[in-house]
Coordinates of C-alpha atoms and ligand atoms in Angstrom, one line a residue:
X478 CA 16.7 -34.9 15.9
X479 CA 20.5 -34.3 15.4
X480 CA 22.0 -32.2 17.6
X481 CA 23.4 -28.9 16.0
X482 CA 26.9 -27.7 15.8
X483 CA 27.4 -24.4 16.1
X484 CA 31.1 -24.1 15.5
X485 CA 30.8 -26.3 12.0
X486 CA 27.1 -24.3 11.3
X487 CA 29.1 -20.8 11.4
X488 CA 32.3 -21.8 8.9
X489 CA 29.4 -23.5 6.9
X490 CA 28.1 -20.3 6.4
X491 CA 31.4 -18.2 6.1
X492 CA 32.4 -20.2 3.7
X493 CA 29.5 -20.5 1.5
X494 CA 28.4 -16.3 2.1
X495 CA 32.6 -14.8 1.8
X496 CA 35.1 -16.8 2.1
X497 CA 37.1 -13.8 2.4
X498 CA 36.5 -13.2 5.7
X499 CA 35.1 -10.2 5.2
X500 CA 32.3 -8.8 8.1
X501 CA 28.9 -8.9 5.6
X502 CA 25.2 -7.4 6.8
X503 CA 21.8 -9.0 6.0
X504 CA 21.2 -7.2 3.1
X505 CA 22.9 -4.4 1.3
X506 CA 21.5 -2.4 -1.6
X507 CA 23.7 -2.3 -5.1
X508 CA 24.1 0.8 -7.6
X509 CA 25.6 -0.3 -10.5
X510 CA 23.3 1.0 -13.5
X511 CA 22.1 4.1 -14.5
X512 CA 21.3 5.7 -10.9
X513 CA 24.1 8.2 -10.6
X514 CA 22.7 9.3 -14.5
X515 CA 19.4 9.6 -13.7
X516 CA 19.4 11.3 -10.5
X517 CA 21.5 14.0 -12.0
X518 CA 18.9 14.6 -14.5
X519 CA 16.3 15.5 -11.8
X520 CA 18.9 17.8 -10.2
X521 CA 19.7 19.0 -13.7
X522 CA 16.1 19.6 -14.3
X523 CA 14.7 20.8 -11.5
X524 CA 11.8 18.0 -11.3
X525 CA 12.9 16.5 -7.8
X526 CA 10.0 16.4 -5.9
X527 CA 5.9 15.1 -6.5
X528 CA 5.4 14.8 -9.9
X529 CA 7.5 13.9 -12.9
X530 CA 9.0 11.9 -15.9
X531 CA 10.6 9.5 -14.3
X532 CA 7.1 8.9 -11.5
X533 CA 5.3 8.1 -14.8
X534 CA 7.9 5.9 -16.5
X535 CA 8.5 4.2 -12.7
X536 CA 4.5 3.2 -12.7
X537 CA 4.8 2.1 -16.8
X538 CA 7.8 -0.2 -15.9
X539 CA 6.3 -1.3 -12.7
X540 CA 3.0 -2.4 -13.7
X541 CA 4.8 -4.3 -16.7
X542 CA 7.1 -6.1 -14.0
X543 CA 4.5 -6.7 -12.1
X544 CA 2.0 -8.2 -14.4
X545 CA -0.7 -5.7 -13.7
X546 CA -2.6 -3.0 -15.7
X547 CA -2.0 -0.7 -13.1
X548 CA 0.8 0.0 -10.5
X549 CA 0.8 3.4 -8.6
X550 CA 4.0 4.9 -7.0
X551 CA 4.1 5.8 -3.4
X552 CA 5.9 7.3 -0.5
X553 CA 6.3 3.7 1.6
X554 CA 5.0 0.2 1.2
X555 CA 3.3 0.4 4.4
X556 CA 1.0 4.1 2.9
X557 CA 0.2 1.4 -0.1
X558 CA -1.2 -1.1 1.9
X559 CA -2.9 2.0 4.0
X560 CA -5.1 3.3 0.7
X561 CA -4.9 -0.4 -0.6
X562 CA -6.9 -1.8 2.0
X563 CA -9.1 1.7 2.2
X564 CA -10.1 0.6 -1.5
X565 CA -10.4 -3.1 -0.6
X566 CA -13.9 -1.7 1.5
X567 CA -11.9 -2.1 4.3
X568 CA -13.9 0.4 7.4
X569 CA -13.2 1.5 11.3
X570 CA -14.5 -1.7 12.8
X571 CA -14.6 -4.5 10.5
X572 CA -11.5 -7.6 11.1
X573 CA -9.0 -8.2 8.4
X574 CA -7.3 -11.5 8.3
X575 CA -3.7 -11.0 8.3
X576 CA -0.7 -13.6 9.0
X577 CA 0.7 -13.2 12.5
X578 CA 4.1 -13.8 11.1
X579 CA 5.0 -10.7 9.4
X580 CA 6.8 -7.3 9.6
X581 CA 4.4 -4.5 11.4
X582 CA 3.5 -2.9 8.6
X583 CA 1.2 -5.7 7.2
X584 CA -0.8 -4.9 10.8
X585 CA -0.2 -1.0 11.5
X586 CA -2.0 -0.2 7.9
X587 CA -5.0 -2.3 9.2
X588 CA -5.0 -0.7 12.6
X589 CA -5.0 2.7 10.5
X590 CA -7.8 1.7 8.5
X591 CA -9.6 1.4 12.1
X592 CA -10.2 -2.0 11.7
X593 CA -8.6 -4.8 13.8
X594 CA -6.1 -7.2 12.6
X595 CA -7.2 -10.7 13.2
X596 CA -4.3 -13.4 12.9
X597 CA -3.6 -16.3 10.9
X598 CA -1.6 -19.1 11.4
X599 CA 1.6 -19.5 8.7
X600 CA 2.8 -22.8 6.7
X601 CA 6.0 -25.0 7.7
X602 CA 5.7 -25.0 3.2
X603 CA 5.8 -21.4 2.8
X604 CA 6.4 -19.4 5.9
X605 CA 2.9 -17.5 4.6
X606 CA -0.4 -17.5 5.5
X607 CA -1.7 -20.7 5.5
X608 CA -4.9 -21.3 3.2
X609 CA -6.2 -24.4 4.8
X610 CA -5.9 -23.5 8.6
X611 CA -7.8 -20.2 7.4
X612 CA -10.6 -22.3 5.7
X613 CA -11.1 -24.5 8.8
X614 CA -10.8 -21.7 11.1
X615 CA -13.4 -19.2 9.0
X616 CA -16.0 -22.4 9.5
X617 CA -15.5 -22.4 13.1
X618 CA -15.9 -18.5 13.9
X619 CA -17.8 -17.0 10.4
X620 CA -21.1 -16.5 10.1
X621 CA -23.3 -15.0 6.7
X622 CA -23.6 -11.3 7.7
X623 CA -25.6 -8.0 5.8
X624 CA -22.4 -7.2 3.8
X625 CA -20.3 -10.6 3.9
X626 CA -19.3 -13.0 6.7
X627 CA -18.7 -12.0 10.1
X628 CA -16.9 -13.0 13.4
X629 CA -19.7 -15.0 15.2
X630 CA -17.2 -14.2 18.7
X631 CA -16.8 -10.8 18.1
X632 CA -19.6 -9.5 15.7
X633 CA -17.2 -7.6 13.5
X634 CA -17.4 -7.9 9.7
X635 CA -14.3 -9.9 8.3
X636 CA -13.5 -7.6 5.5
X637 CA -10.5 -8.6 3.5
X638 CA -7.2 -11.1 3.7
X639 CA -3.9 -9.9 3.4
X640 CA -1.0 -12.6 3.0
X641 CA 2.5 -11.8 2.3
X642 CA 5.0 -14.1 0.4
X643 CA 7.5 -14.2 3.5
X644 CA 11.5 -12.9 2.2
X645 CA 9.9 -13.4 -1.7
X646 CA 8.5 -17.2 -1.0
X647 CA 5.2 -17.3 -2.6
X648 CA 2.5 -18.1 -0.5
X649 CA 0.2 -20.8 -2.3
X650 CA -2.0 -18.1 -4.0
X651 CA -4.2 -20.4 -6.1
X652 CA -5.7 -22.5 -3.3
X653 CA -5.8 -19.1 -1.2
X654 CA -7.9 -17.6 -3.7
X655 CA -10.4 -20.8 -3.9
X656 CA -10.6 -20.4 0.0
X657 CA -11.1 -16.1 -0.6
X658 CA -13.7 -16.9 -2.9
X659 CA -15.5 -19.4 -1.0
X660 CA -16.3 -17.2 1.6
X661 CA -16.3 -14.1 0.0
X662 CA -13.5 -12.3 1.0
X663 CA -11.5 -9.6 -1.3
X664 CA -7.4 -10.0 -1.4
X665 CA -5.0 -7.6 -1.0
X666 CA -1.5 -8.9 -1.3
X667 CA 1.0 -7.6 0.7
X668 CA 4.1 -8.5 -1.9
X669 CA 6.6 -5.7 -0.1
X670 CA 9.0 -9.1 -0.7
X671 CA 8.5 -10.8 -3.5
X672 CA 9.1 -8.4 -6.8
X673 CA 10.4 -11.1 -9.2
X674 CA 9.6 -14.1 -7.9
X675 CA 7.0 -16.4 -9.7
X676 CA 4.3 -18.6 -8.7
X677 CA 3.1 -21.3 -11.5
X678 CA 5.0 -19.0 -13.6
X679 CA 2.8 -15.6 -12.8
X680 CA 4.3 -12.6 -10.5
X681 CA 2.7 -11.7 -7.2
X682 CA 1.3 -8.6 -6.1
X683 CA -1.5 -8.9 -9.0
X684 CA -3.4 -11.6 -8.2
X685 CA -6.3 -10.4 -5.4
X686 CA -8.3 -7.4 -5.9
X687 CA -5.3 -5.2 -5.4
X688 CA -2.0 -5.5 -4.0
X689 CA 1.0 -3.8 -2.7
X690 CA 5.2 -3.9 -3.0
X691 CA 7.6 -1.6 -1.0
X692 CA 11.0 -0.6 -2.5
X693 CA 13.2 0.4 1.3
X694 CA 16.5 0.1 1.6
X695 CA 16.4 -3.2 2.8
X696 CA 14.5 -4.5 -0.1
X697 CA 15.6 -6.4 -3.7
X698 CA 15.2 -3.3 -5.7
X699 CA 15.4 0.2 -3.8
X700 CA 14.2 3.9 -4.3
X701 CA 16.1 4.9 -0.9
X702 CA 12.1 4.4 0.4
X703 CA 9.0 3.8 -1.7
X704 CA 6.5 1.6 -2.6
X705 CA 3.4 1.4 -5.0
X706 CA -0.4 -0.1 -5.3
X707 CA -0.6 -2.4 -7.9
X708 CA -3.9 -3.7 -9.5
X709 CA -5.9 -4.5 -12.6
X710 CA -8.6 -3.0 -12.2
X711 CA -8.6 0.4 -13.8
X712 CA -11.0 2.2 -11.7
X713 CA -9.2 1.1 -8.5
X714 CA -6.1 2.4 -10.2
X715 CA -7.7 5.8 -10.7
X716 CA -8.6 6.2 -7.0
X717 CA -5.6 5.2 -5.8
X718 CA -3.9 7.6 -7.9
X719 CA -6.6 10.1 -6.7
X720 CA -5.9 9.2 -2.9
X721 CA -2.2 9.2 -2.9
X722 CA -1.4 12.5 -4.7
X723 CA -4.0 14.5 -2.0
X724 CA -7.8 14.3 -4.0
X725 CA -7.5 17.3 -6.0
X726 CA -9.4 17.6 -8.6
X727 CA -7.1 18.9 -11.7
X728 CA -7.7 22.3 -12.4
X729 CA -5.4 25.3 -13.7
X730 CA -5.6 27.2 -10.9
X731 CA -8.3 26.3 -8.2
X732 CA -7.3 23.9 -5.3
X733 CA -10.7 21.7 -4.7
X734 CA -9.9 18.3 -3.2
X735 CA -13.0 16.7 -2.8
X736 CA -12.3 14.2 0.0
X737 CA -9.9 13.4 2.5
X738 CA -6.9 12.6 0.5
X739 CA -3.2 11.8 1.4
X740 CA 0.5 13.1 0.3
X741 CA 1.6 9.9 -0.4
X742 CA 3.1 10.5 -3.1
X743 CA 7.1 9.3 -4.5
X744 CA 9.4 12.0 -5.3
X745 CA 10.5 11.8 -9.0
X746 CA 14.1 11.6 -7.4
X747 CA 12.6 8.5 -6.0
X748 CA 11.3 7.1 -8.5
X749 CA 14.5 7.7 -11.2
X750 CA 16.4 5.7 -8.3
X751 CA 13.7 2.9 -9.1
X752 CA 13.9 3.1 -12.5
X753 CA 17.7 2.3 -12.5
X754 CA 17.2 -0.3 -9.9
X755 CA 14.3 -1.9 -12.1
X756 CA 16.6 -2.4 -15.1
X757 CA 18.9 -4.8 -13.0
X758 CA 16.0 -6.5 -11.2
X759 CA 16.7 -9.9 -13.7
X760 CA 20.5 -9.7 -12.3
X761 CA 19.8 -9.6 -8.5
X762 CA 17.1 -12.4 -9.0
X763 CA 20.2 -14.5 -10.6
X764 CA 22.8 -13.6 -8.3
X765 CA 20.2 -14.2 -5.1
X766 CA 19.2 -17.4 -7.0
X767 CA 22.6 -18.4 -7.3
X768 CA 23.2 -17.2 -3.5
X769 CA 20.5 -19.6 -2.5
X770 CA 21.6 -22.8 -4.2
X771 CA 25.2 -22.4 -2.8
X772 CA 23.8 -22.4 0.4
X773 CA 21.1 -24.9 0.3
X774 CA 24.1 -27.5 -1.0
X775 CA 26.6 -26.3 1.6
X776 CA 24.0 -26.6 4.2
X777 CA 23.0 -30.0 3.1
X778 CA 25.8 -31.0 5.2
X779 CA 25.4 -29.6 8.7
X780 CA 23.0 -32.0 11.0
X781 CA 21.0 -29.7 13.0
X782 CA 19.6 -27.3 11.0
X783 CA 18.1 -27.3 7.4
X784 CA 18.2 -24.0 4.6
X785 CA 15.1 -23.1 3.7
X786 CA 13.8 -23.8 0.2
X787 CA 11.3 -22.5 -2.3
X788 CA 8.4 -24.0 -2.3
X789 CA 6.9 -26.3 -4.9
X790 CA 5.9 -24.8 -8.1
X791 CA 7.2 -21.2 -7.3
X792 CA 10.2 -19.7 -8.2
X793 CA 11.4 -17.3 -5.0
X794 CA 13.9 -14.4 -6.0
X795 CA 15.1 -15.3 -2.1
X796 CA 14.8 -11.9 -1.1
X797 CA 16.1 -13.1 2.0
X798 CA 17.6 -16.8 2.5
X799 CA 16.9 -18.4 5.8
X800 CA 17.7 -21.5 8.1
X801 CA 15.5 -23.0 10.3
X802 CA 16.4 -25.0 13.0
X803 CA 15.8 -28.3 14.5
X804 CA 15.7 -27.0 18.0
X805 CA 14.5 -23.4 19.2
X806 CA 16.6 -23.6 21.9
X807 CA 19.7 -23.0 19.6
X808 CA 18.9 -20.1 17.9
X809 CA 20.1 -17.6 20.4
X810 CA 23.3 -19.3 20.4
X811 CA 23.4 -19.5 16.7
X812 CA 22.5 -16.1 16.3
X813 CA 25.5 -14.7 19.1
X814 CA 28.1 -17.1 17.4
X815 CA 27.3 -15.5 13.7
X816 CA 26.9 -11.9 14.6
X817 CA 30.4 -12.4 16.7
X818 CA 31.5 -13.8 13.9
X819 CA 31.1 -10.8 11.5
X820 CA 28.1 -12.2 9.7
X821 CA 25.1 -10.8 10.4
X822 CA 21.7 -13.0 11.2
X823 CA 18.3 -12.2 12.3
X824 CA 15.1 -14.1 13.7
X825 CA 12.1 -13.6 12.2
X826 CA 9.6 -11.0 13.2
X827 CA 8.2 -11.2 16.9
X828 CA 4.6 -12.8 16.2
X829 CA 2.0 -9.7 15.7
X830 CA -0.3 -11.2 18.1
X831 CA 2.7 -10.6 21.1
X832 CA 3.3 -6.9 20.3
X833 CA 1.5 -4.5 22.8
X834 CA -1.1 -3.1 20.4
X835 CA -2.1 -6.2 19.0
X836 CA -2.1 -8.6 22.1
X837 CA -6.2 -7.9 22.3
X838 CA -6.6 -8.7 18.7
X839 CA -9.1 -11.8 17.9
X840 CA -6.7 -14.9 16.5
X841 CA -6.5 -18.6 15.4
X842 CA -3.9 -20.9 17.0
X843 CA -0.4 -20.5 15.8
X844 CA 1.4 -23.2 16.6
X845 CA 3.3 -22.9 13.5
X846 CA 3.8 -19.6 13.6
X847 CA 5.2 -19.9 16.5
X848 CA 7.5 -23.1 15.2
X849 CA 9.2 -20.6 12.8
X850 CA 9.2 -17.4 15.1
X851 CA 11.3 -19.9 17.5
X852 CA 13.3 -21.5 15.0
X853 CA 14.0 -19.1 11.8
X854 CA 17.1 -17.3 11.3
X855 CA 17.6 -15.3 8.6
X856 CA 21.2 -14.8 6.6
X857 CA 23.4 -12.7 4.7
X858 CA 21.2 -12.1 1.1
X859 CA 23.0 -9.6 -0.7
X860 CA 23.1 -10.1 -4.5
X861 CA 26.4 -8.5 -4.2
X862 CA 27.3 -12.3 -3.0
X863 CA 26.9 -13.9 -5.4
X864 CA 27.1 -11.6 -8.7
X865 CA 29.1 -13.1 -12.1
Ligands
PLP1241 C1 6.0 -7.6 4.6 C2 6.1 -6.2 4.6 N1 5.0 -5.4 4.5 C3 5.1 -4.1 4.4 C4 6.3 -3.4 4.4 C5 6.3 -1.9 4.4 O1 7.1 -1.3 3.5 P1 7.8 0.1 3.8 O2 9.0 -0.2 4.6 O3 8.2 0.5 2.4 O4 6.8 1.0 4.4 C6 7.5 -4.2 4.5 C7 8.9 -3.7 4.5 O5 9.4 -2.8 5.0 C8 7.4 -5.6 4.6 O6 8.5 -6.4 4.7

């Protein structure tokens, strides 16, 4: 294992990020289309808040981006995956496999549910959920049960799977879905990363029974915060509709909500962001693209540490380019000498299994989970980096 240089690792990455010497952050959103135009035209108008043009044309565009017959504005990615998994079947009590190497969200919306988040190891391939550690792991703990398989230890129902393609790398869907269907076990894809990025040629977020994507700040396309449900199936579509915008029944006048429902809805001001950010979505995937590739070949060069690359048969829109280390014992170091160094880095998530409200919570091993907690960094992502 060759030892890492720190000093060479760091003007590596200035040079290959902005040469210019310029202080740069993780990732910073990029307004260049039609935002200012559009926005203006809710002020103009008046329509600014829970319904309106732009909320339609957000969830037409979407679902087309997407792949899906149906996407569904909301308030957050994280109030998706809340009615998402609600619609999946999944009830107070039952398990849902999630990766233990992911942001809270992916958890919290399962602990909301009242159901427990159960945690699966990741692949060194994909930095997602691993299909073939769940498989072996389901045939140790699962057992036939009255309404699907069940947690032999714990006696819970295992209702539903949730993987997340980790900073837009597709996790490996197809044999994921063999595994799902094997044992019975309904999908709902957490793709809060990966709008744009392709696996055998297909977008994410479609390809379970229904799925999610989040459009925060942080992420490659923004509404300022937002999300949506997406899905093909149309009567899903309807009820999360119905859900998010409060379970009223339409009526001229009379306010009857029928069940518990939930304000989750985007703002049109929101969602005209969205719909300015969608129409340069091709351009950030190029310029991240183009990002990655001038890392991966200046990294090729430092001994120590490797950049981490999209995995086979997908195309990643590298939401968020990473390095991972030969040795966990550098990364504090690394991470110190970038920061002081005006480039900003991250380490991955803290493993769901170690935060306080999960550290109960029924899991497989995770020893690569843990590899990748240890020995992941994260890097300056911007499109702005690498634009034409
Ligand atoms: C993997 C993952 N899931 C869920 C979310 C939740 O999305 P939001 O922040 O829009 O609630 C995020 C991002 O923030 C995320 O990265």
């Amino acid at each position: 294992m060759a030892k890492l240089d720190i000093t060479h690792a760091v003007q590596t990455l200035r040079e290959a990020a902005a040469p210019d010497g310029k202080s740069i952050v993780l990732h910073e959103p990029r307004f260049a289309g039609l935002e200012w135009e559009y926005v203006k035209d809710c002020l103009d108008t008046g329509w600014v808040s829970s319904v309106g043009a732009y909320v339609d044309r957000f969830e037409k565009e979407l679902a087309e981006a997407f792949g899906v017959r149906r996407a569904i504005a909301a308030v957050n990615g994280t109030a998706a995956l809340h009615i998402a998994l609600m619609l999946a079947g999944v009830k107070p009590g039952d398990e849902v496999l999630v990766p233990a190497l992911t942001f809270a969200a992916t958890a919290n919306a399962v602990a909301y549910c009242g159901a427990i988040p159960h945690f699966v190891d990741s692949s060194m391939e994909t930095l997602g959920l691993d299909p073939d550690a769940l498989d072996a792991w389901l045939t140790q703990i699962a057992e036939p049960g009255e309404q699907g398989p069940r947690n032999r230890n714990t006696g819970r129902r295992l209702a539903a799977v949730v993987p997340m393609h980790t900073f837009g790398h597709p996790v490996a869907i197809d044999r994921l879905l063999e595994v799902t269907e094997k044992w019975g076990l309904p999908v709902v894809e957490d793709a809060a990363e990966s709008l744009g990025s392709l696996s055998n040629g297909r977008p994410l977020g479609g390809r379970g029974m229904i799925g999610i994507t989040s459009f925060n700040g942080n992420k490659i396309i923004t509404t300022g915060g937002g999300g949506a449900i997406l899905t093909n199936d149309e009567y899903l579509g309807d009820r999360a509709k119905y859900l998010t915008t409060t379970a009223k029944r339409p009526h001229r006048w009379t306010f009857w909500h029928d069940e518990l429902g939930y304000n989750y809805r985007l703002p049109n001001l929101n969602a005209a962001l969205g719909c300015a950010q969608l129409q340069q979505l091709p351009t950030f995937v190029t310029a991240k693209r183009r990002l990655a590739a001038r890392y991966q070949d200046a990294f090729a060069t430092v001994e120590g540490l490797y950049f981490f690359v999209e995995p086979t048969d997908t195309q990643s829109n590298y939401w968020l380019n990473s390095v991972i280390l030969d040795e966990a014992r550098d990364r504090d170091d690394f991470l110190t000498a970038t920061n002081d160094a005006g480039l900003m880095t991250r380490p991955c998530w803290t493993l769901m299994c170690d935060l306080p409200m999960y550290k109960g919570s029924p899991s497989m091993p995770l020893p690569v989970a843990r590899e990748i907690e240890q020995r992941l960094v994260s890097i300056p992502s911007s499109a702005v980096l690498a634009l034409d």
